[in-house]
Short mmCIF file of C-alpha atoms and ligand atoms in Angstrom, two decimals:
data_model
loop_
_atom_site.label_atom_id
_atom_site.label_comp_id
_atom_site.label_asym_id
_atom_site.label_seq_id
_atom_site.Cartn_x
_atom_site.Cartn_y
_atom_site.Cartn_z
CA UNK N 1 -17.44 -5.59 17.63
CA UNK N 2 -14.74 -4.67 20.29
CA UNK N 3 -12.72 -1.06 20.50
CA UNK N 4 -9.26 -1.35 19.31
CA UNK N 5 -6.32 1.16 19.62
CA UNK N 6 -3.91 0.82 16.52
CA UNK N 7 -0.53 1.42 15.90
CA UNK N 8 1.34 1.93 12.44
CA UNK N 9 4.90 1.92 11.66
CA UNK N 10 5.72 0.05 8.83
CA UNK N 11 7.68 2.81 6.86
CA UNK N 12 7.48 6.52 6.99
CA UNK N 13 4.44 7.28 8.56
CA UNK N 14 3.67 7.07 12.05
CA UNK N 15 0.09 6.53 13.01
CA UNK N 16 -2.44 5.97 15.90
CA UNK N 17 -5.97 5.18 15.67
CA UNK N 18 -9.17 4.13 17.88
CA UNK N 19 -11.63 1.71 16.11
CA UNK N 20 -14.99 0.88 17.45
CA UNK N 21 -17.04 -1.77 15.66
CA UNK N 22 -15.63 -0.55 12.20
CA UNK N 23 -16.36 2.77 13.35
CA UNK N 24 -13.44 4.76 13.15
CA UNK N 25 -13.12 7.25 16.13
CA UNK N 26 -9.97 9.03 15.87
CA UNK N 27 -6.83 8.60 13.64
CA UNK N 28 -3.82 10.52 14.00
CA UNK N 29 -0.86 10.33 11.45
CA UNK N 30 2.93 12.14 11.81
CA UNK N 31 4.32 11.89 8.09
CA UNK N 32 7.77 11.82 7.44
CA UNK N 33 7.69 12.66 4.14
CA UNK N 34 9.19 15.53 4.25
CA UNK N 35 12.34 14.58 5.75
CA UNK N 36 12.95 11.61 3.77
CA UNK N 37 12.42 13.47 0.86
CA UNK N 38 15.90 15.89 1.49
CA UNK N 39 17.42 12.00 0.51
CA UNK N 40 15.16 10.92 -2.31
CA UNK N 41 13.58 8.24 -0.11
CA UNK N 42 12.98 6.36 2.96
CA UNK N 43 15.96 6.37 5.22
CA UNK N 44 15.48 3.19 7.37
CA UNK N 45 17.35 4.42 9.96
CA UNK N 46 15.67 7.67 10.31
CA UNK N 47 12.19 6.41 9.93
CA UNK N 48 12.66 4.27 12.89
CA UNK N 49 14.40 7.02 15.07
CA UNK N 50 11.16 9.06 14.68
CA UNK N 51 8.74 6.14 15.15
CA UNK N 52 10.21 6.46 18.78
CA UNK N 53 10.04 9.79 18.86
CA UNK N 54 6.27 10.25 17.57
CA UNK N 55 4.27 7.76 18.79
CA UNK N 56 4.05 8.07 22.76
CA UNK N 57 2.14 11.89 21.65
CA UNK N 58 0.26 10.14 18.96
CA UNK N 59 -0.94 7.73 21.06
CA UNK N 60 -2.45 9.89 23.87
CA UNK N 61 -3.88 12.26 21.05
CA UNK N 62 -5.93 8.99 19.49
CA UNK N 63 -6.93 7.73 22.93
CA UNK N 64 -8.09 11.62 23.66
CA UNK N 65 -9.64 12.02 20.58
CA UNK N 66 -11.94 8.92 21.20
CA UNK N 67 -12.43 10.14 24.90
CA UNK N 68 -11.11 7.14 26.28
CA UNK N 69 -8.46 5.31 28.61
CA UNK N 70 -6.57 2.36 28.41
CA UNK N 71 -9.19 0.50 30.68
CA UNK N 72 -12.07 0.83 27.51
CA UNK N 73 -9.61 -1.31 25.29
CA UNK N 74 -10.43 -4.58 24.58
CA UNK N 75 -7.08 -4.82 22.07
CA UNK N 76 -3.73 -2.89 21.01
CA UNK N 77 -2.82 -3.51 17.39
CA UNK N 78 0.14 -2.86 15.77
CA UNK N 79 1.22 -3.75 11.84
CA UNK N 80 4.11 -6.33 12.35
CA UNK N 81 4.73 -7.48 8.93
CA UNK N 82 5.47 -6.52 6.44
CA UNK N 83 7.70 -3.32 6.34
CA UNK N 84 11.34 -1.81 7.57
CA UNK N 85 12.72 -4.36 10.38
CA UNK N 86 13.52 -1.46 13.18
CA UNK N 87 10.01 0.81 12.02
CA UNK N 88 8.22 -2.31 12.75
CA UNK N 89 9.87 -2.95 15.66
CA UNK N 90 8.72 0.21 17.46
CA UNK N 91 5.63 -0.57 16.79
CA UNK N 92 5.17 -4.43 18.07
CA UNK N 93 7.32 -2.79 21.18
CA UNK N 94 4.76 -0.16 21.84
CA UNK N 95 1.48 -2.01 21.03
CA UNK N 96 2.60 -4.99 23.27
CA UNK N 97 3.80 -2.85 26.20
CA UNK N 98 0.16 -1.22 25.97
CA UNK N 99 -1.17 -4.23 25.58
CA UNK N 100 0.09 -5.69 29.26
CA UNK N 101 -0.68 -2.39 30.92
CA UNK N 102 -4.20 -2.31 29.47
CA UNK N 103 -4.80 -5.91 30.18
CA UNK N 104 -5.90 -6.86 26.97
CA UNK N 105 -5.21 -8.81 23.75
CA UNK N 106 -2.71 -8.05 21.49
CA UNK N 107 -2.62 -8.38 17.97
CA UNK N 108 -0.41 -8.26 15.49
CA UNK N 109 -1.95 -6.87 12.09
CA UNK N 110 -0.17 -7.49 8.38
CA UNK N 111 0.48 -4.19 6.52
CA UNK N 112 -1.49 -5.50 3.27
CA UNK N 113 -4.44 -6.75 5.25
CA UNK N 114 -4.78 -3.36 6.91
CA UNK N 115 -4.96 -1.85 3.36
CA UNK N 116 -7.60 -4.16 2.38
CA UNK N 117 -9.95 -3.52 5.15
CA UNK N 118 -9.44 -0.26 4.38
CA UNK N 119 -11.50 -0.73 1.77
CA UNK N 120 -14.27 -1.53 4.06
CA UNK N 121 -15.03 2.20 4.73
CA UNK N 122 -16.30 2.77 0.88
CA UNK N 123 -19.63 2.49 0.32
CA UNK N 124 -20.90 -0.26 -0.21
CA UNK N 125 -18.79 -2.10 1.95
CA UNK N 126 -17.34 -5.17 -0.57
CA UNK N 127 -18.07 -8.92 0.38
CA UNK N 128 -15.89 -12.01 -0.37
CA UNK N 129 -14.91 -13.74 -2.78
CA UNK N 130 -13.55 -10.44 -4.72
CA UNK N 131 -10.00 -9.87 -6.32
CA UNK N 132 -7.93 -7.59 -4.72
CA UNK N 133 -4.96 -5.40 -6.52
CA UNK N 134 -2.34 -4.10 -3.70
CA UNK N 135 -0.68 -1.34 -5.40
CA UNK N 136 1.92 0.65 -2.82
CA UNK N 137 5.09 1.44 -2.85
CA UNK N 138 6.64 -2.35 -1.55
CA UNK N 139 3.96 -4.20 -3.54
CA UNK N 140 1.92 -4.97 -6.22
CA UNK N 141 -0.25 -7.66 -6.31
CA UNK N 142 -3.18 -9.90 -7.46
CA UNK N 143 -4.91 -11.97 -4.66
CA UNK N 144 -8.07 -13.38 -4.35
CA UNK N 145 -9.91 -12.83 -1.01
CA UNK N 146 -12.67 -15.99 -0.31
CA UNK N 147 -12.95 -14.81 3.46
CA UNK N 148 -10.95 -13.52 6.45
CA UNK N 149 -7.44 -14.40 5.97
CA UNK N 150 -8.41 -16.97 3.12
CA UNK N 151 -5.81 -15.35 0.47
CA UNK N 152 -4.62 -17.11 -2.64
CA UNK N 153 -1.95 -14.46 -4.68
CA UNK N 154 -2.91 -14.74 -8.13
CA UNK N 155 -0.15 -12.50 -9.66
CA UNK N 156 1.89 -9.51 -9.05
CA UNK N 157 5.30 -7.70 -9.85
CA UNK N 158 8.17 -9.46 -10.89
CA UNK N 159 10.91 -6.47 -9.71
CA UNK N 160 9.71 -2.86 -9.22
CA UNK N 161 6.48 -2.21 -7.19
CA UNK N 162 4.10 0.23 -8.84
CA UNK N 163 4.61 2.94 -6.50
CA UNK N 164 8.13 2.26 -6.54
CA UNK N 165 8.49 3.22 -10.21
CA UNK N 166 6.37 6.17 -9.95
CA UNK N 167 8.70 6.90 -6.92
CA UNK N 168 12.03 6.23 -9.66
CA UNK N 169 10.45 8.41 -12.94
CA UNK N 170 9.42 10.37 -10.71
CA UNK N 171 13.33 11.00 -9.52
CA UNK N 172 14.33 10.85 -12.91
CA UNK N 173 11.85 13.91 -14.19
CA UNK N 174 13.06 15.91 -11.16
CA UNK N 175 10.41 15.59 -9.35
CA UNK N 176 10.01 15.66 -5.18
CA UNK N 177 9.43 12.52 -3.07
CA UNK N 178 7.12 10.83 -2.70
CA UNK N 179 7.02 10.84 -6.90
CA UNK N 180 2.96 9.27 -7.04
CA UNK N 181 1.41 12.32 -6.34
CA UNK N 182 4.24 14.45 -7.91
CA UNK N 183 4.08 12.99 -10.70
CA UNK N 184 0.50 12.91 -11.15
CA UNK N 185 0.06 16.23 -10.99
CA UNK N 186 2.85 16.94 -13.45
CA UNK N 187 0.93 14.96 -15.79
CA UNK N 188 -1.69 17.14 -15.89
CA UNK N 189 -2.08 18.62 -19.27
CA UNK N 190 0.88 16.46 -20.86
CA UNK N 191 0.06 13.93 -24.03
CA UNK N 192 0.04 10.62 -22.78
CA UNK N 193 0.31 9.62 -26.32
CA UNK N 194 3.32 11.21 -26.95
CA UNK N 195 5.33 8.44 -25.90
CA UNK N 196 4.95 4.72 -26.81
CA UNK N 197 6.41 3.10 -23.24
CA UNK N 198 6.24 -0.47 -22.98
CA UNK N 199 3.73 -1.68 -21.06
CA UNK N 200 6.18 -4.64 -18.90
CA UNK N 201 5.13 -8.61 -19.68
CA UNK N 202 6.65 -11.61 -18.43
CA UNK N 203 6.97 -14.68 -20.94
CA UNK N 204 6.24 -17.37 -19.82
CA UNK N 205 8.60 -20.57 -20.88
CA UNK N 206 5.61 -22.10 -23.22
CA UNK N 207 5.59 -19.34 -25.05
CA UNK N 208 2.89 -16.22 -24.91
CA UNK N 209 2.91 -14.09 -21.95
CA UNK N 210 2.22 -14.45 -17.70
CA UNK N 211 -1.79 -12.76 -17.94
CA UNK N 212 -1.94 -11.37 -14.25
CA UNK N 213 2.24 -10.46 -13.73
CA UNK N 214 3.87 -7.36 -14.48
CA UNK N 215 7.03 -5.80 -14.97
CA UNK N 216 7.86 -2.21 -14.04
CA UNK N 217 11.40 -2.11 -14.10
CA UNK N 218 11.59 -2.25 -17.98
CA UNK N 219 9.54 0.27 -18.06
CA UNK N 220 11.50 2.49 -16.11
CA UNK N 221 15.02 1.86 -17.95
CA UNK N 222 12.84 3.19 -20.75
CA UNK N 223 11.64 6.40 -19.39
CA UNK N 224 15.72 7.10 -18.39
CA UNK N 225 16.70 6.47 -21.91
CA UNK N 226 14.56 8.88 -22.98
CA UNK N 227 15.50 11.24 -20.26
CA UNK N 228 19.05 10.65 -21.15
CA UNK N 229 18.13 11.16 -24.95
CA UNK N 230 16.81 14.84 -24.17
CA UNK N 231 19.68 15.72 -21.80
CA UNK N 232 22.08 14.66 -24.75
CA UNK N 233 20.45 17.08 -26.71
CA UNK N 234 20.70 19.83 -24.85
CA UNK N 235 16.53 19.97 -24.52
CA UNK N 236 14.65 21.10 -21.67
CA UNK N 237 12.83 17.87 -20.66
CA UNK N 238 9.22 17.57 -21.87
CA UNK N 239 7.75 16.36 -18.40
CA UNK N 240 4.65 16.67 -18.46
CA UNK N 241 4.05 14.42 -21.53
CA UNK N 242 6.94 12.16 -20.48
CA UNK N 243 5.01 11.80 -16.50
CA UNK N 244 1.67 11.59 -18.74
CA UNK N 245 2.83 8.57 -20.71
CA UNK N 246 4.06 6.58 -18.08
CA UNK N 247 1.34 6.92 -16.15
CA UNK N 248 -0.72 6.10 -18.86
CA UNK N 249 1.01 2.64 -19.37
CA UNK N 250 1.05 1.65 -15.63
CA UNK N 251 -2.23 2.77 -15.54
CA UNK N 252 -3.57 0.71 -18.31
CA UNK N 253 -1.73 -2.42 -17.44
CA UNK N 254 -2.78 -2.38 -13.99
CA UNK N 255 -6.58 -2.30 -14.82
CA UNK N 256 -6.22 -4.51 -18.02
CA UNK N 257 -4.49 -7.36 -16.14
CA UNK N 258 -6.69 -7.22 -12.74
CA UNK N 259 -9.77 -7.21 -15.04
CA UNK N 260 -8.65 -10.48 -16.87
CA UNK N 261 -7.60 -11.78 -13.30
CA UNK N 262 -10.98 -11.19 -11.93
CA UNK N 263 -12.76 -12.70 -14.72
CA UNK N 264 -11.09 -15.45 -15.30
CA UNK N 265 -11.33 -16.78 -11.94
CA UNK N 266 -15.13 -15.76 -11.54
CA UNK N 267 -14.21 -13.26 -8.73
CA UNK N 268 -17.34 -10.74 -8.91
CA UNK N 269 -15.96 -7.85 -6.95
CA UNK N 270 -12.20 -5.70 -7.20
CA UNK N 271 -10.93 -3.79 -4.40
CA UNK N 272 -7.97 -1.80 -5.12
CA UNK N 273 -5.87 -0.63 -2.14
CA UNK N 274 -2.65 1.04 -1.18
CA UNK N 275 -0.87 4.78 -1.85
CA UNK N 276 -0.95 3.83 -5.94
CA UNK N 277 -4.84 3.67 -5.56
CA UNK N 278 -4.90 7.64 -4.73
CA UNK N 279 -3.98 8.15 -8.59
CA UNK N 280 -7.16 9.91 -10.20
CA UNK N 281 -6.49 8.43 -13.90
CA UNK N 282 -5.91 4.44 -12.06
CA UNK N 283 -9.38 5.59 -10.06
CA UNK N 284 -10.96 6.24 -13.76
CA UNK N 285 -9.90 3.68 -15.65
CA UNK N 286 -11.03 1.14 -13.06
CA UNK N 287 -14.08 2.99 -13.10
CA UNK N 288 -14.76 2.14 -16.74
CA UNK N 289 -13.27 -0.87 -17.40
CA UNK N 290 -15.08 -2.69 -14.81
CA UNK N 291 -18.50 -1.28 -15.47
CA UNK N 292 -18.02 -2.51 -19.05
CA UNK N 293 -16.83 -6.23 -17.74
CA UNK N 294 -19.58 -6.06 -15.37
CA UNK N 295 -17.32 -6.30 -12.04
CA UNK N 296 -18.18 -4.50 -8.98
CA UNK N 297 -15.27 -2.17 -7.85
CA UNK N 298 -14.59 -0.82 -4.66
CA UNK N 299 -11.96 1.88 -3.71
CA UNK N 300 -10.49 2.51 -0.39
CA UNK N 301 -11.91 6.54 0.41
CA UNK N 302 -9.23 9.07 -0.92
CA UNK N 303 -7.92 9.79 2.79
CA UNK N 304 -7.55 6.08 4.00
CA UNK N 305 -5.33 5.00 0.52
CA UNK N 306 -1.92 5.84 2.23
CA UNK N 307 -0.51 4.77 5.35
CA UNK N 308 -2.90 5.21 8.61
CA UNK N 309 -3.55 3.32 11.56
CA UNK N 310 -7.39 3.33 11.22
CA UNK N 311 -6.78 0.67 8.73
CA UNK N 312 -4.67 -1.20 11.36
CA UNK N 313 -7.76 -0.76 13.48
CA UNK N 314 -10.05 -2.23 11.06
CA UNK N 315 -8.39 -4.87 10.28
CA UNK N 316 -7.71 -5.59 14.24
CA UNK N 317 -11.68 -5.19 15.00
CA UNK N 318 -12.02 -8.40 12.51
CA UNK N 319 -9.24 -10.56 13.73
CA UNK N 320 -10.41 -9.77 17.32
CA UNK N 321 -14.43 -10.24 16.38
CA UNK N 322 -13.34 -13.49 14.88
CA UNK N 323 -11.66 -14.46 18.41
CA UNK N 324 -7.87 -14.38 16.94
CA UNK N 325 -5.23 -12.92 19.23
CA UNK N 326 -1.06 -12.93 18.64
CA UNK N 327 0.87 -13.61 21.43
CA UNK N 328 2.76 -11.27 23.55
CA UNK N 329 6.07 -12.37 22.18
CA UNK N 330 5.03 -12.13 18.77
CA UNK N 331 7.76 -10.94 16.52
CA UNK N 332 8.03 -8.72 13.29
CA UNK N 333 8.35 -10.26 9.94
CA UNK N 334 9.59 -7.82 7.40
CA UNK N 335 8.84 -10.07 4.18
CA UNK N 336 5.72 -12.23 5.38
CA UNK N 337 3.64 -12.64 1.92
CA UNK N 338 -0.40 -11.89 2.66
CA UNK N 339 -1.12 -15.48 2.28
CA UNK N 340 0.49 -16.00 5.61
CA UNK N 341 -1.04 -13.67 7.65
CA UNK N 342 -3.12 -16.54 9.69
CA UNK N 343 0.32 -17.09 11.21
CA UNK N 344 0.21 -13.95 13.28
CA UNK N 345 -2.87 -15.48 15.20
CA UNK N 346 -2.24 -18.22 18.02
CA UNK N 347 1.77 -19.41 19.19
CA UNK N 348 4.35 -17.06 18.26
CA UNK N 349 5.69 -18.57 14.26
CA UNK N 350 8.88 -16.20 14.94
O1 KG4 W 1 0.58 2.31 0.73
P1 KG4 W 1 1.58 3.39 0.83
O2 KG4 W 1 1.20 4.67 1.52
O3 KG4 W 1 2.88 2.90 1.52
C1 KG4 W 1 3.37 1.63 1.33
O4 KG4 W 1 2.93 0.72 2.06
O5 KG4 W 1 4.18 1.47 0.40
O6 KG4 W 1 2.05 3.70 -0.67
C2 KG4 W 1 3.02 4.65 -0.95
C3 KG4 W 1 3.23 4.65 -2.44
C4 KG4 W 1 4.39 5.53 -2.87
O7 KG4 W 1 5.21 4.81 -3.77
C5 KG4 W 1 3.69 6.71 -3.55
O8 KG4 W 1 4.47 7.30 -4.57
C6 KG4 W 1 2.46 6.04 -4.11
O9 KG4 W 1 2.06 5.13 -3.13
N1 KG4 W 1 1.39 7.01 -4.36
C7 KG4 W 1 0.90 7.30 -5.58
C8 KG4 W 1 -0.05 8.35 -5.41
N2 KG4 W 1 -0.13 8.63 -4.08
C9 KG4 W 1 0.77 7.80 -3.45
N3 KG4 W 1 1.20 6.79 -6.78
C10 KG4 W 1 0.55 7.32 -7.85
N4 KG4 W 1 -0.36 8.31 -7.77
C11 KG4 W 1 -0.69 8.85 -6.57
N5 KG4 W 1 -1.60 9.83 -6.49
ZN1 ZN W 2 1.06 0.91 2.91
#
């Protein structure tokens, strides 16, 4: 398998990484977080302006880290789609300017399949066909994998993104941005009973209910009113039980549905990727419910869950292995769906 440098600059995180064979031999990351949190989220704008600014040092700290040049490269990879339009942009710009001077292929990775094969790294590594829940903050999703690229989305969020609505209770309790990890550990100690949320279904026009959808945004008018109900009051919030409960419900309806999903399509294996998959309580509950349905499950390692290019990488070293290349004048495609991801390979689609 060849050695890859990989670029990442989808949203607020700008990352480098060198891949070799699946072996990942340096991975640098510049969060934003911090600054986008003095706004309560990702300023577009911004997130693109330091894209430009971080990535030339990033870069030469990856390719130093690795103890390499340009000339070991056999590809520059870059996430292209999905993601903000002018963060992706700096990205594809860089990676295919790197490309040319390194005289290699280029290739253009999908955000969502970079998660994925950042599953690869846990032990042991999964094998298709398996079911795979996205959870980040721009998606949430049910696909089945049957090989490279082969993707078939099962289900998924109608409106709010999982890590989206931990991102918008987490607002609401006062908590900082990003709200997953705030949150989470504001629900330490809190009753997750305390508070009967609704868990978010989607009816379907037969009658009964969608079995692999969800709903967040419900759930989230529901946390407000009850924010809004204790405000009225004069009460100091009750936080902990109020981030408790709604994580309990996401939590819940996340595993429930993916185990269903996974069963009912005789998919043997779940891999669960993206930031949402860093919650501990998620981690557990996929932990028991699929030893007691008899599924294999497979988490992306802890430090490889959020944004990073080493996922870029690995995702790159399998295109590349498998003899796909993008062309130079590949675009960016801030909405491509997973299931199109084969159309980064081969002529430029746009
Ligand atoms: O995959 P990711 O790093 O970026 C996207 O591609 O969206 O995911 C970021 C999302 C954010 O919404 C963040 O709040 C959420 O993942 N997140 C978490 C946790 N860590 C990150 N959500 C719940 N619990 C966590 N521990
Ligand atoms: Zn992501």
């Amino acid at each position: 398998m060849p050695t890859v440098l990989a670029l990442e600059t989808s949203c607020d995180e700008s990352a480098a990484a060198v891949v070799r064979a699946g072996v990942v031999l340096s991975s640098e990351v510049a969060s934003q977080v911090e600054e986008h949190a003095r706004w309560g989220g990702v300023v577009p704008e911004l997130a693109s302006r330091r894209h430009v600014e971080a990535l030339p040092l990033l870069v030469e700290r990856a390719l130093a880290g690795a103890g390499l040049g340009l000339a070991d490269l056999d590809g520059v990879a870059a996430t292209v789609a999905p993601g903000l339009l002018g963060a992706l942009l700096v990205g594809s710009v860089t990676g295919r300017s790197l490309a040319r001077l390194a005289g290699c292929p280029f290739l253009g990775i999908h955000h969502l399949e970079a998660h994925l094969y950042a599953a690869l790294l846990g032990e042991p590594p999964p094998a298709a066909p398996l079911l795979v829940l996205l959870v980040s903050g721009g998606h949430t999703e049910l696909i089945a994998l049957r090989g490279l690229g082969a993707y078939e989305r099962l289900g998924g969020s109608r409106d709010d993104a999982a890590g989206e609505a931990f991102d918008k209770v987490a607002r609401l309790l006062g908590l900082a941005y990003p709200g997953g990890p705030a949150l989470e550990l504001a629900a330490r100690g809190g009753d997750p009973t305390r508070f009967a949320f609704p868990p978010g279904r989607i009816s379907l026009p037969g009658g009964g209910f969608h079995p692999y959808d969800f709903s967040f945004s419900g759930l989230k008018t529901a946390v407000l009113r009850e924010v809004q109900r204790w405000q009225a009051e004069g009460q100091p919030l009750p936080v902990a039980d109020l981030a408790a409960s709604f994580q309990a419900v996401v939590t819940k309806v996340l595993v429930q549905r993916s185990v269903r999903c996974a069963l009912d399509h005789g998919l043997p294996g779940l891999v669960v990727v993206g930031g949402v998959s860093a919650n501990q309580e998620l981690r557990q509950r996929l932990g028991a419910a699929c030893g007691a349905a008899g599924l294999a499950l497979h988490l992306a390692p802890l430090a490889w869950c959020t944004d990073n290019a080493a996922m870029v990488g690995l995702a790159a070293c399998r295109r590349l292995a498998a003899g796909q290349i993008s062309s130079l004048e590949l675009g960016v495609a801030p909405r491509l769906p997973l299931a199109e991801a084969n159309s980064l390979y081969g002529p430029p689609p746009f």
